Backbone as a chain_set.jsonl record, in Angstrom:
{"seq": "XXXXXXXXXXXXXXXXXXXXXXXXXXXXXXXXXXXXXXXXXXXXXXXXXXXXXXXXXXXXXXXXXXXXXXXXXXXXXXXXXXXXXXXXXXXXXXXXXXXXXXXXXXXXXXXXXXXXXXXXXXXXXXXXXXXXXXXXXXXXXXXXXXXXXXXXXXXXXXXXX", "coords": {"N": [[16.958, 67.085, 44.892], [16.485, 67.177, 42.24], [18.923, 66.488, 41.176], [19.07, 63.856, 42.0], [17.075, 62.603, 40.52], [18.142, 62.974, 37.958], [20.373, 61.381, 38.161], [19.22, 58.848, 38.506], [17.908, 58.564, 36.024], [20.124, 58.6, 34.344], [21.452, 56.298, 35.208], [19.56, 54.353, 34.478], [19.593, 54.653, 31.696], [22.215, 53.884, 31.214], [22.174, 51.194, 32.046], [20.422, 50.117, 30.104], [21.983, 50.497, 27.815], [24.142, 48.805, 28.354], [22.802, 46.345, 28.459], [21.977, 46.192, 25.829], [24.361, 45.77, 24.531], [25.134, 43.226, 25.2], [25.727, 39.955, 23.961], [23.221, 38.132, 22.254], [22.021, 34.969, 23.015], [21.138, 32.738, 20.895], [19.811, 29.712, 19.372], [20.819, 26.197, 19.311], [22.525, 23.839, 21.363], [25.118, 21.459, 20.635], [24.693, 19.081, 21.993], [21.937, 19.177, 22.531], [20.935, 19.036, 19.911], [21.853, 16.467, 19.173], [20.412, 14.841, 20.948], [17.785, 15.231, 20.004], [18.051, 14.153, 17.412], [18.608, 11.455, 18.008], [16.199, 10.716, 19.264], [14.382, 11.03, 17.115], [15.432, 9.062, 15.409], [14.919, 6.723, 16.925], [12.099, 6.752, 16.968], [11.583, 6.474, 14.193], [12.611, 3.906, 13.775], [10.864, 2.338, 15.339], [8.455, 2.769, 13.966], [9.121, 1.678, 11.449], [9.544, -1.026, 12.109], [6.972, -1.807, 12.767], [5.474, -1.261, 10.455], [6.576, -2.437, 8.094], [6.17, -5.363, 8.129], [3.423, -5.322, 7.777], [2.986, -4.702, 5.122], [3.41, -7.068, 3.702], [1.253, -8.629, 4.585], [-0.828, -7.042, 3.628], [-0.466, -7.314, 0.865], [-1.063, -10.016, 0.481], [-3.768, -10.023, 1.211], [-4.768, -8.339, -0.782], [-4.325, -9.925, -3.041], [-6.149, -11.995, -2.503], [-8.544, -10.556, -2.65], [-8.476, -9.728, -5.345], [-8.622, -12.243, -6.604], [-11.168, -13.036, -5.806], [-12.707, -11.134, -7.184], [-12.129, -11.819, -9.858], [-13.202, -14.39, -9.859], [-15.942, -13.781, -9.589], [-16.376, -12.49, -12.032], [-15.919, -14.661, -13.737], [-18.066, -16.288, -13.019], [-20.217, -14.737, -13.935], [-19.63, -14.826, -16.649], [-20.033, -17.573, -17.09], [-22.787, -17.748, -16.542], [-23.859, -16.281, -18.672], [-22.798, -17.587, -20.954], [-23.001, -20.275, -20.544], [-20.918, -21.948, -19.883], [-17.602, -22.196, -18.484], [-14.666, -20.263, -19.406], [-12.369, -21.87, -21.645], [-9.25, -23.597, -20.966], [-7.383, -22.862, -22.867], [-8.417, -20.455, -23.809], [-8.315, -18.927, -21.528], [-8.054, -16.336, -18.993], [-8.276, -14.098, -20.524], [-10.599, -14.284, -21.913], [-12.463, -13.025, -20.425], [-12.243, -10.394, -21.012], [-12.235, -10.003, -23.814], [-14.28, -11.462, -26.367], [-13.773, -14.911, -26.891], [-12.498, -16.728, -29.75], [-13.358, -19.307, -29.894], [-15.902, -19.388, -28.884], [-19.127, -20.673, -28.672], [-21.643, -19.42, -29.045], [-21.453, -16.406, -29.931], [-23.103, -14.164, -29.727], [-24.139, -14.189, -27.202], [-22.235, -13.242, -25.564], [-21.311, -10.773, -23.262], [-21.558, -7.304, -23.896], [-18.756, -5.239, -23.75], [-17.382, -6.903, -22.084], [-16.478, -8.844, -19.14], [-14.905, -7.998, -17.155], [-13.052, -5.078, -16.619], [-10.251, -4.803, -16.721], [-7.673, -7.134, -16.452], [-6.228, -7.776, -13.405], [-2.825, -7.733, -12.236], [-1.072, -9.918, -9.998], [-0.184, -8.916, -6.619], [2.579, -8.988, -6.679], [3.358, -8.469, -9.18], [2.921, -10.362, -11.205], [0.997, -12.324, -13.569], [-2.239, -13.669, -12.786], [-2.931, -17.152, -12.407], [-4.896, -19.275, -14.348], [-6.599, -22.216, -14.028], [-8.022, -25.049, -15.462], [-9.481, -28.171, -15.218], [-10.162, -27.141, -11.799], [-8.571, -27.58, -8.554], [-10.492, -28.3, -6.671], [-12.851, -27.772, -7.921], [-14.599, -26.439, -10.795], [-12.745, -24.663, -11.814], [-9.645, -22.949, -11.036], [-8.243, -20.062, -9.666], [-5.136, -18.678, -9.212], [-2.265, -17.455, -7.371], [1.245, -17.338, -7.229], [2.462, -16.368, -5.0], [4.88, -14.385, -3.099], [7.453, -15.289, -3.838], [7.145, -16.39, -6.347], [7.317, -19.053, -6.964], [6.134, -22.456, -6.981], [4.47, -23.67, -4.039], [5.689, -22.97, -0.719], [5.806, -20.816, 2.21], [4.053, -18.602, 4.456], [4.385, -15.34, 3.282], [5.316, -16.297, 0.878], [3.687, -18.354, 0.197], [1.449, -20.149, -1.95], [-1.611, -18.918, -3.33], [-4.822, -20.004, -3.633], [-7.959, -20.005, -5.311], [-9.75, -21.987, -4.635], [-9.2, -22.486, -2.025], [-9.969, -20.377, -0.554]], "CA": [[16.069, 66.142, 44.322], [16.652, 67.203, 40.808], [20.121, 65.71, 40.857], [18.777, 62.448, 42.226], [16.309, 62.136, 39.345], [19.074, 62.905, 36.833], [21.235, 60.212, 38.375], [18.389, 57.663, 38.226], [17.716, 58.489, 34.565], [21.413, 58.245, 33.753], [21.692, 54.889, 35.503], [18.64, 53.549, 33.657], [20.113, 54.675, 30.313], [23.45, 53.103, 31.191], [21.785, 49.775, 32.104], [19.87, 49.71, 28.813], [23.099, 50.423, 26.874], [24.901, 47.592, 28.672], [21.967, 45.205, 28.048], [21.949, 46.15, 24.368], [25.657, 45.304, 24.042], [25.333, 41.802, 25.492], [25.336, 39.093, 22.831], [22.019, 37.33, 22.457], [22.356, 33.56, 22.825], [20.096, 32.008, 20.18], [20.268, 28.474, 18.782], [20.842, 24.981, 20.114], [23.849, 23.27, 21.56], [25.339, 20.196, 19.937], [24.068, 18.024, 22.794], [20.488, 19.24, 22.284], [20.702, 18.518, 18.562], [22.089, 15.019, 19.171], [19.279, 14.212, 21.636], [16.651, 15.259, 19.083], [18.323, 13.199, 16.326], [18.456, 10.103, 18.563], [14.76, 10.48, 19.466], [13.78, 10.831, 15.786], [15.881, 7.74, 14.948], [14.17, 5.69, 17.66], [10.718, 6.752, 16.462], [11.598, 5.912, 12.84], [12.821, 2.466, 13.91], [9.621, 1.734, 15.831], [7.487, 2.801, 12.869], [9.547, 0.719, 10.424], [9.332, -2.388, 12.607], [5.541, -2.094, 12.763], [4.855, -1.061, 9.144], [7.11, -3.319, 7.048], [5.448, -6.637, 8.042], [2.045, -5.094, 7.351], [2.916, -4.669, 3.666], [3.255, -8.452, 3.232], [-0.134, -9.008, 4.871], [-1.687, -6.292, 2.712], [-0.345, -7.912, -0.474], [-1.807, -11.279, 0.491], [-5.194, -9.678, 1.217], [-5.102, -7.815, -2.108], [-4.401, -11.076, -3.945], [-7.414, -12.675, -2.231], [-9.625, -9.713, -3.183], [-8.412, -9.833, -6.811], [-9.111, -13.569, -6.984], [-12.63, -13.024, -5.635], [-13.253, -10.341, -8.289], [-12.023, -12.631, -11.083], [-14.19, -15.469, -9.72], [-17.268, -13.22, -9.899], [-16.437, -12.287, -13.477], [-16.051, -15.989, -14.347], [-19.444, -16.747, -12.799], [-21.056, -13.994, -14.877], [-19.339, -15.408, -17.96], [-20.71, -18.873, -17.156], [-24.237, -17.533, -16.624], [-24.205, -15.821, -20.022], [-22.31, -18.464, -22.016], [-23.316, -21.641, -20.129], [-19.697, -22.678, -19.583], [-16.459, -21.352, -18.143], [-13.689, -20.209, -20.503], [-11.467, -23.021, -21.711], [-7.881, -23.321, -20.521], [-6.669, -22.177, -23.952], [-8.908, -19.073, -23.871], [-7.794, -18.292, -20.314], [-8.757, -15.2, -18.404], [-8.499, -13.08, -21.554], [-11.985, -14.425, -22.352], [-13.278, -12.102, -19.64], [-12.097, -9.051, -21.585], [-12.623, -10.074, -25.227], [-14.896, -12.758, -26.668], [-12.839, -15.843, -27.528], [-12.902, -17.226, -31.066], [-13.97, -20.621, -29.739], [-17.201, -19.238, -28.245], [-20.161, -21.303, -29.493], [-22.673, -18.429, -29.374], [-20.836, -15.113, -29.637], [-24.112, -13.15, -29.419], [-24.424, -14.243, -25.763], [-21.141, -12.587, -24.843], [-21.702, -9.447, -22.763], [-20.866, -6.172, -24.501], [-17.841, -4.622, -22.796], [-16.672, -7.931, -21.341], [-16.898, -9.165, -17.777], [-14.001, -7.278, -16.257], [-12.413, -4.032, -17.437], [-8.826, -5.083, -16.9], [-7.179, -8.211, -15.59], [-5.158, -7.275, -12.528], [-1.676, -8.586, -11.92], [-1.026, -10.158, -8.555], [0.566, -7.833, -5.974], [4.012, -9.123, -6.935], [3.595, -8.103, -10.581], [2.756, -11.477, -12.152], [-0.387, -12.617, -13.931], [-2.897, -14.76, -12.069], [-2.952, -18.403, -13.167], [-6.231, -19.857, -14.494], [-6.456, -23.648, -14.244], [-9.277, -25.771, -15.698], [-10.336, -28.022, -14.04], [-9.475, -26.712, -10.594], [-8.249, -28.615, -7.569], [-11.72, -28.736, -6.005], [-14.026, -27.301, -8.634], [-14.485, -26.311, -12.245], [-11.556, -23.877, -12.155], [-8.884, -22.345, -9.944], [-7.448, -18.867, -9.919], [-4.081, -18.755, -8.199], [-1.06, -16.636, -7.4], [2.348, -18.123, -6.682], [3.017, -15.703, -3.82], [5.979, -13.424, -3.247], [8.635, -15.866, -4.476], [6.846, -16.801, -7.723], [7.58, -20.486, -7.108], [5.09, -23.274, -6.337], [4.698, -23.991, -2.634], [6.167, -21.859, 0.1], [5.114, -20.523, 3.464], [3.781, -17.207, 4.786], [4.164, -14.504, 2.092], [5.703, -17.071, -0.304], [2.702, -19.416, -0.018], [0.53, -20.006, -3.072], [-2.976, -18.552, -2.946], [-5.741, -20.63, -4.577], [-9.356, -19.64, -5.112], [-10.463, -23.102, -4.012], [-8.869, -22.526, -0.604], [-10.427, -19.153, 0.132]], "C": [[16.237, 66.02, 42.816], [17.872, 66.381, 40.392], [19.877, 64.207, 41.014], [17.993, 61.847, 41.044], [17.213, 62.001, 38.132], [19.964, 61.667, 36.934], [20.461, 58.93, 38.066], [18.197, 57.472, 36.726], [19.012, 58.066, 33.891], [21.742, 56.782, 33.995], [20.809, 53.975, 34.655], [19.12, 53.497, 32.212], [21.367, 53.808, 30.191], [23.146, 51.602, 31.215], [21.245, 49.298, 30.755], [20.964, 49.607, 27.75], [23.906, 49.142, 27.09], [24.12, 46.353, 28.222], [21.946, 45.066, 26.538], [23.251, 45.597, 23.806], [25.886, 43.819, 24.285], [24.932, 40.96, 24.284], [24.114, 38.251, 23.204], [22.371, 35.884, 22.128], [21.164, 32.833, 22.223], [20.684, 30.714, 19.65], [20.296, 27.334, 19.778], [22.277, 24.52, 20.279], [23.939, 21.948, 20.804], [24.657, 19.043, 20.682], [22.554, 18.008, 22.558], [20.141, 18.681, 20.907], [20.859, 17.001, 18.514], [20.932, 14.287, 19.859], [18.071, 14.151, 20.717], [16.844, 14.245, 17.957], [18.148, 11.764, 16.809], [16.972, 9.778, 18.761], [14.069, 10.237, 18.132], [14.185, 9.469, 15.225], [15.13, 6.61, 15.621], [12.721, 5.603, 17.165], [10.638, 6.136, 15.061], [11.781, 4.399, 12.882], [11.549, 1.766, 14.364], [8.575, 1.688, 14.725], [7.851, 1.764, 11.812], [9.28, -0.715, 10.851], [7.854, -2.762, 12.542], [4.91, -2.021, 11.378], [5.32, -2.076, 8.109], [6.409, -4.675, 7.008], [4.005, -6.472, 7.558], [1.928, -5.059, 5.825], [2.758, -6.075, 3.09], [1.816, -8.926, 3.435], [-1.081, -8.311, 3.91], [-1.632, -6.883, 1.301], [-1.127, -9.221, -0.557], [-3.303, -11.008, 0.44], [-5.635, -9.112, -0.127], [-5.221, -8.95, -3.113], [-5.721, -11.815, -3.749], [-8.592, -11.876, -2.786], [-9.656, -9.764, -4.708], [-8.977, -11.165, -7.281], [-10.628, -13.629, -6.859], [-13.298, -12.242, -6.766], [-13.23, -11.135, -9.586], [-13.022, -13.777, -11.027], [-15.599, -14.972, -10.062], [-17.426, -12.988, -11.387], [-16.595, -13.625, -14.206], [-17.469, -16.543, -14.172], [-20.408, -16.032, -13.738], [-20.864, -14.527, -16.301], [-20.097, -16.727, -18.121], [-22.229, -18.706, -17.27], [-24.666, -17.112, -18.022], [-23.895, -16.86, -21.087], [-22.447, -19.953, -21.702], [-22.093, -22.523, -19.865], [-18.61, -21.691, -19.166], [-15.528, -21.267, -19.348], [-12.793, -21.442, -20.479], [-10.078, -22.603, -21.231], [-7.119, -22.562, -21.604], [-7.135, -20.725, -24.087], [-8.424, -18.276, -22.663], [-8.638, -17.129, -19.829], [-8.982, -14.064, -19.403], [-9.935, -13.137, -22.082], [-12.912, -13.509, -21.557], [-13.236, -10.685, -20.193], [-12.607, -9.002, -23.018], [-13.245, -11.429, -25.512], [-13.9, -13.691, -27.372], [-13.398, -16.336, -28.869], [-13.636, -18.558, -30.942], [-15.37, -20.562, -29.133], [-18.3, -19.746, -29.173], [-21.236, -20.302, -29.932], [-22.159, -17.029, -29.023], [-21.858, -14.024, -29.275], [-24.458, -13.126, -27.924], [-23.366, -13.52, -24.93], [-21.548, -11.156, -24.484], [-20.865, -8.348, -23.423], [-19.999, -5.499, -23.432], [-17.062, -5.623, -21.963], [-17.178, -8.067, -19.918], [-16.015, -8.509, -16.722], [-13.26, -6.266, -17.132], [-10.962, -4.347, -17.748], [-8.449, -6.208, -15.962], [-6.061, -7.676, -14.709], [-3.995, -8.261, -12.484], [-1.715, -8.843, -10.426], [-0.145, -9.068, -7.919], [2.075, -7.886, -6.168], [4.337, -8.931, -8.41], [3.478, -9.218, -11.596], [1.275, -11.704, -12.436], [-0.941, -13.736, -13.051], [-2.988, -15.976, -12.989], [-4.375, -18.954, -13.153], [-6.057, -21.324, -14.86], [-7.834, -24.276, -14.375], [-8.923, -27.234, -15.901], [-9.489, -27.634, -12.837], [-9.199, -27.87, -9.658], [-9.508, -29.168, -6.906], [-12.983, -28.3, -6.732], [-13.755, -27.205, -10.114], [-13.221, -25.562, -12.668], [-10.853, -23.453, -10.877], [-8.21, -21.094, -10.472], [-6.382, -18.881, -8.833], [-2.982, -17.731, -8.445], [0.031, -17.455, -6.727], [3.028, -17.441, -5.502], [4.213, -14.84, -4.147], [7.171, -13.992, -4.011], [8.4, -16.302, -5.92], [7.102, -18.267, -8.002], [6.444, -21.271, -6.461], [5.48, -23.625, -4.899], [5.112, -22.756, -1.854], [5.318, -21.666, 1.341], [5.001, -19.024, 3.636], [3.586, -16.393, 3.516], [4.567, -15.209, 0.803], [4.684, -18.162, -0.643], [1.828, -19.105, -1.227], [-0.863, -19.691, -2.542], [-3.904, -19.09, -4.03], [-7.182, -20.221, -4.258], [-10.118, -20.756, -4.41], [-10.203, -23.197, -2.515], [-9.339, -21.285, 0.159], [-11.79, -19.342, 0.74]], "O": [[16.146, 64.945, 42.223], [17.848, 65.673, 39.385], [20.411, 63.397, 40.256], [18.242, 60.712, 40.637], [17.09, 61.049, 37.362], [20.261, 61.004, 35.94], [20.997, 58.024, 37.428], [18.308, 56.357, 36.217], [18.993, 57.256, 32.963], [22.249, 56.098, 33.105], [21.266, 52.94, 34.17], [19.068, 52.447, 31.57], [21.557, 53.097, 29.204], [23.778, 50.826, 30.497], [21.573, 48.197, 30.311], [20.897, 48.74, 26.879], [24.304, 48.479, 26.132], [24.702, 45.419, 27.67], [21.903, 43.952, 26.016], [23.255, 45.016, 22.721], [26.745, 43.214, 23.642], [23.907, 41.225, 23.655], [24.003, 37.737, 24.317], [22.954, 35.607, 21.08], [20.283, 32.366, 22.945], [21.899, 30.603, 19.489], [19.864, 27.469, 20.923], [23.132, 24.783, 19.432], [22.921, 21.396, 20.387], [24.109, 18.136, 20.057], [21.961, 16.94, 22.403], [19.168, 17.942, 20.757], [20.061, 16.323, 17.867], [20.517, 13.224, 19.398], [17.398, 13.123, 20.655], [15.898, 13.549, 17.586], [17.591, 10.938, 16.085], [16.541, 8.667, 18.453], [13.249, 9.326, 18.025], [13.356, 8.787, 14.623], [14.743, 5.642, 14.966], [12.19, 4.511, 16.969], [9.724, 5.362, 14.778], [11.161, 3.683, 12.096], [11.194, 0.715, 13.83], [7.886, 0.681, 14.563], [6.977, 1.044, 11.328], [8.838, -1.532, 10.044], [7.522, -3.92, 12.288], [3.889, -2.67, 11.147], [4.505, -2.536, 7.309], [6.068, -5.121, 5.912], [3.437, -7.402, 6.985], [0.861, -5.361, 5.29], [2.052, -6.26, 2.098], [1.234, -9.552, 2.549], [-2.034, -8.921, 3.427], [-2.654, -6.942, 0.618], [-1.779, -9.493, -1.564], [-4.031, -11.682, -0.289], [-6.754, -9.373, -0.569], [-6.123, -8.942, -3.95], [-6.35, -12.22, -4.727], [-9.533, -12.454, -3.331], [-10.731, -9.836, -5.304], [-9.731, -11.211, -8.254], [-11.299, -14.21, -7.713], [-14.351, -12.651, -7.256], [-14.207, -11.127, -10.335], [-13.632, -14.109, -12.044], [-16.356, -15.663, -10.744], [-18.487, -13.255, -11.95], [-17.331, -13.708, -15.19], [-18.003, -17.189, -15.073], [-21.32, -16.656, -14.279], [-21.826, -14.66, -17.058], [-20.723, -16.971, -19.152], [-22.881, -19.441, -18.011], [-25.715, -17.536, -18.506], [-24.662, -17.002, -22.039], [-22.051, -20.796, -22.506], [-22.236, -23.726, -19.645], [-18.693, -20.499, -19.461], [-15.595, -22.123, -20.23], [-12.499, -21.987, -19.415], [-9.777, -21.416, -21.107], [-6.293, -21.705, -21.289], [-6.34, -19.854, -24.44], [-8.154, -17.08, -22.773], [-9.794, -16.972, -20.22], [-9.79, -13.169, -19.154], [-10.434, -12.156, -22.634], [-14.036, -13.25, -21.986], [-14.101, -9.868, -19.877], [-13.323, -8.076, -23.397], [-12.802, -12.441, -24.97], [-13.259, -13.292, -28.344], [-14.61, -16.355, -29.084], [-14.45, -18.896, -31.8], [-15.968, -21.611, -28.893], [-18.4, -19.311, -30.32], [-21.685, -20.343, -31.077], [-22.413, -16.534, -27.925], [-21.513, -13.063, -28.587], [-25.013, -12.142, -27.437], [-23.573, -13.228, -23.752], [-22.071, -10.424, -25.325], [-19.64, -8.442, -23.501], [-20.474, -5.225, -22.33], [-16.169, -5.234, -21.21], [-18.189, -7.471, -19.545], [-16.357, -8.479, -15.54], [-12.887, -6.577, -18.262], [-10.5, -4.184, -18.877], [-8.865, -6.225, -14.804], [-5.056, -7.176, -15.215], [-4.171, -9.465, -12.672], [-2.319, -8.079, -9.674], [0.571, -8.37, -8.637], [2.773, -6.923, -5.852], [5.459, -9.197, -8.842], [3.892, -9.047, -12.742], [0.412, -11.324, -11.644], [-0.21, -14.631, -12.627], [-3.109, -15.836, -14.206], [-4.99, -19.086, -12.094], [-5.444, -21.646, -15.877], [-8.705, -24.076, -13.529], [-8.074, -27.506, -16.749], [-8.266, -27.776, -12.847], [-9.558, -29.012, -9.947], [-9.586, -30.361, -6.613], [-14.082, -28.452, -6.198], [-12.812, -27.804, -10.631], [-12.69, -25.799, -13.753], [-11.395, -23.582, -9.779], [-7.678, -21.074, -11.582], [-6.695, -19.075, -7.659], [-2.798, -17.222, -9.551], [-0.231, -18.181, -5.768], [4.076, -17.902, -5.05], [4.525, -14.592, -5.312], [7.833, -13.265, -4.752], [9.36, -16.558, -6.646], [7.104, -18.684, -9.16], [5.849, -20.802, -5.491], [6.65, -23.845, -4.587], [4.899, -21.629, -2.299], [4.257, -22.271, 1.496], [5.759, -18.262, 3.036], [2.698, -16.717, 2.727], [4.189, -14.755, -0.277], [4.814, -18.824, -1.673], [1.506, -17.948, -1.494], [-1.248, -20.131, -1.459], [-3.804, -18.7, -5.194], [-7.568, -20.106, -3.095], [-11.051, -20.478, -3.657], [-10.913, -23.914, -1.81], [-9.127, -21.167, 1.365], [-12.326, -18.419, 1.353]]}, "num_chains": 1, "name": "protein.A"}
């Protein structure tokens, strides 16, 4: 019996030595890596297709929000000064009192807007007096910066909002 136990122990030790000598197979095969890369590429393409058009829509909506903010500042200016800024004074009259102001004491301290925003395409908003359908128009020439256009290149006018 004693010999049988010794043999069992020796066999167990031998098996553990053989198992310890076997190389451990860690890592990924080239095929597995290629499958993962293809899946990531497909996901990136789907995201890009859905996100890129949304940026144009977001820019148009930002332009509309900026125009609404400038319109509110112009209304406050008119309430205090009884008239809208002249075409020569432009939108700068919302930040600093214009020299042509009849009653400078009526001008609100600090102005009517902290900073004039640029349109989402990096150009200044256009102030037109008189407007197409009212006393004034605030407009952006869209993505192309040219009059007219369609979709993201279309002009955005305050009188049409």
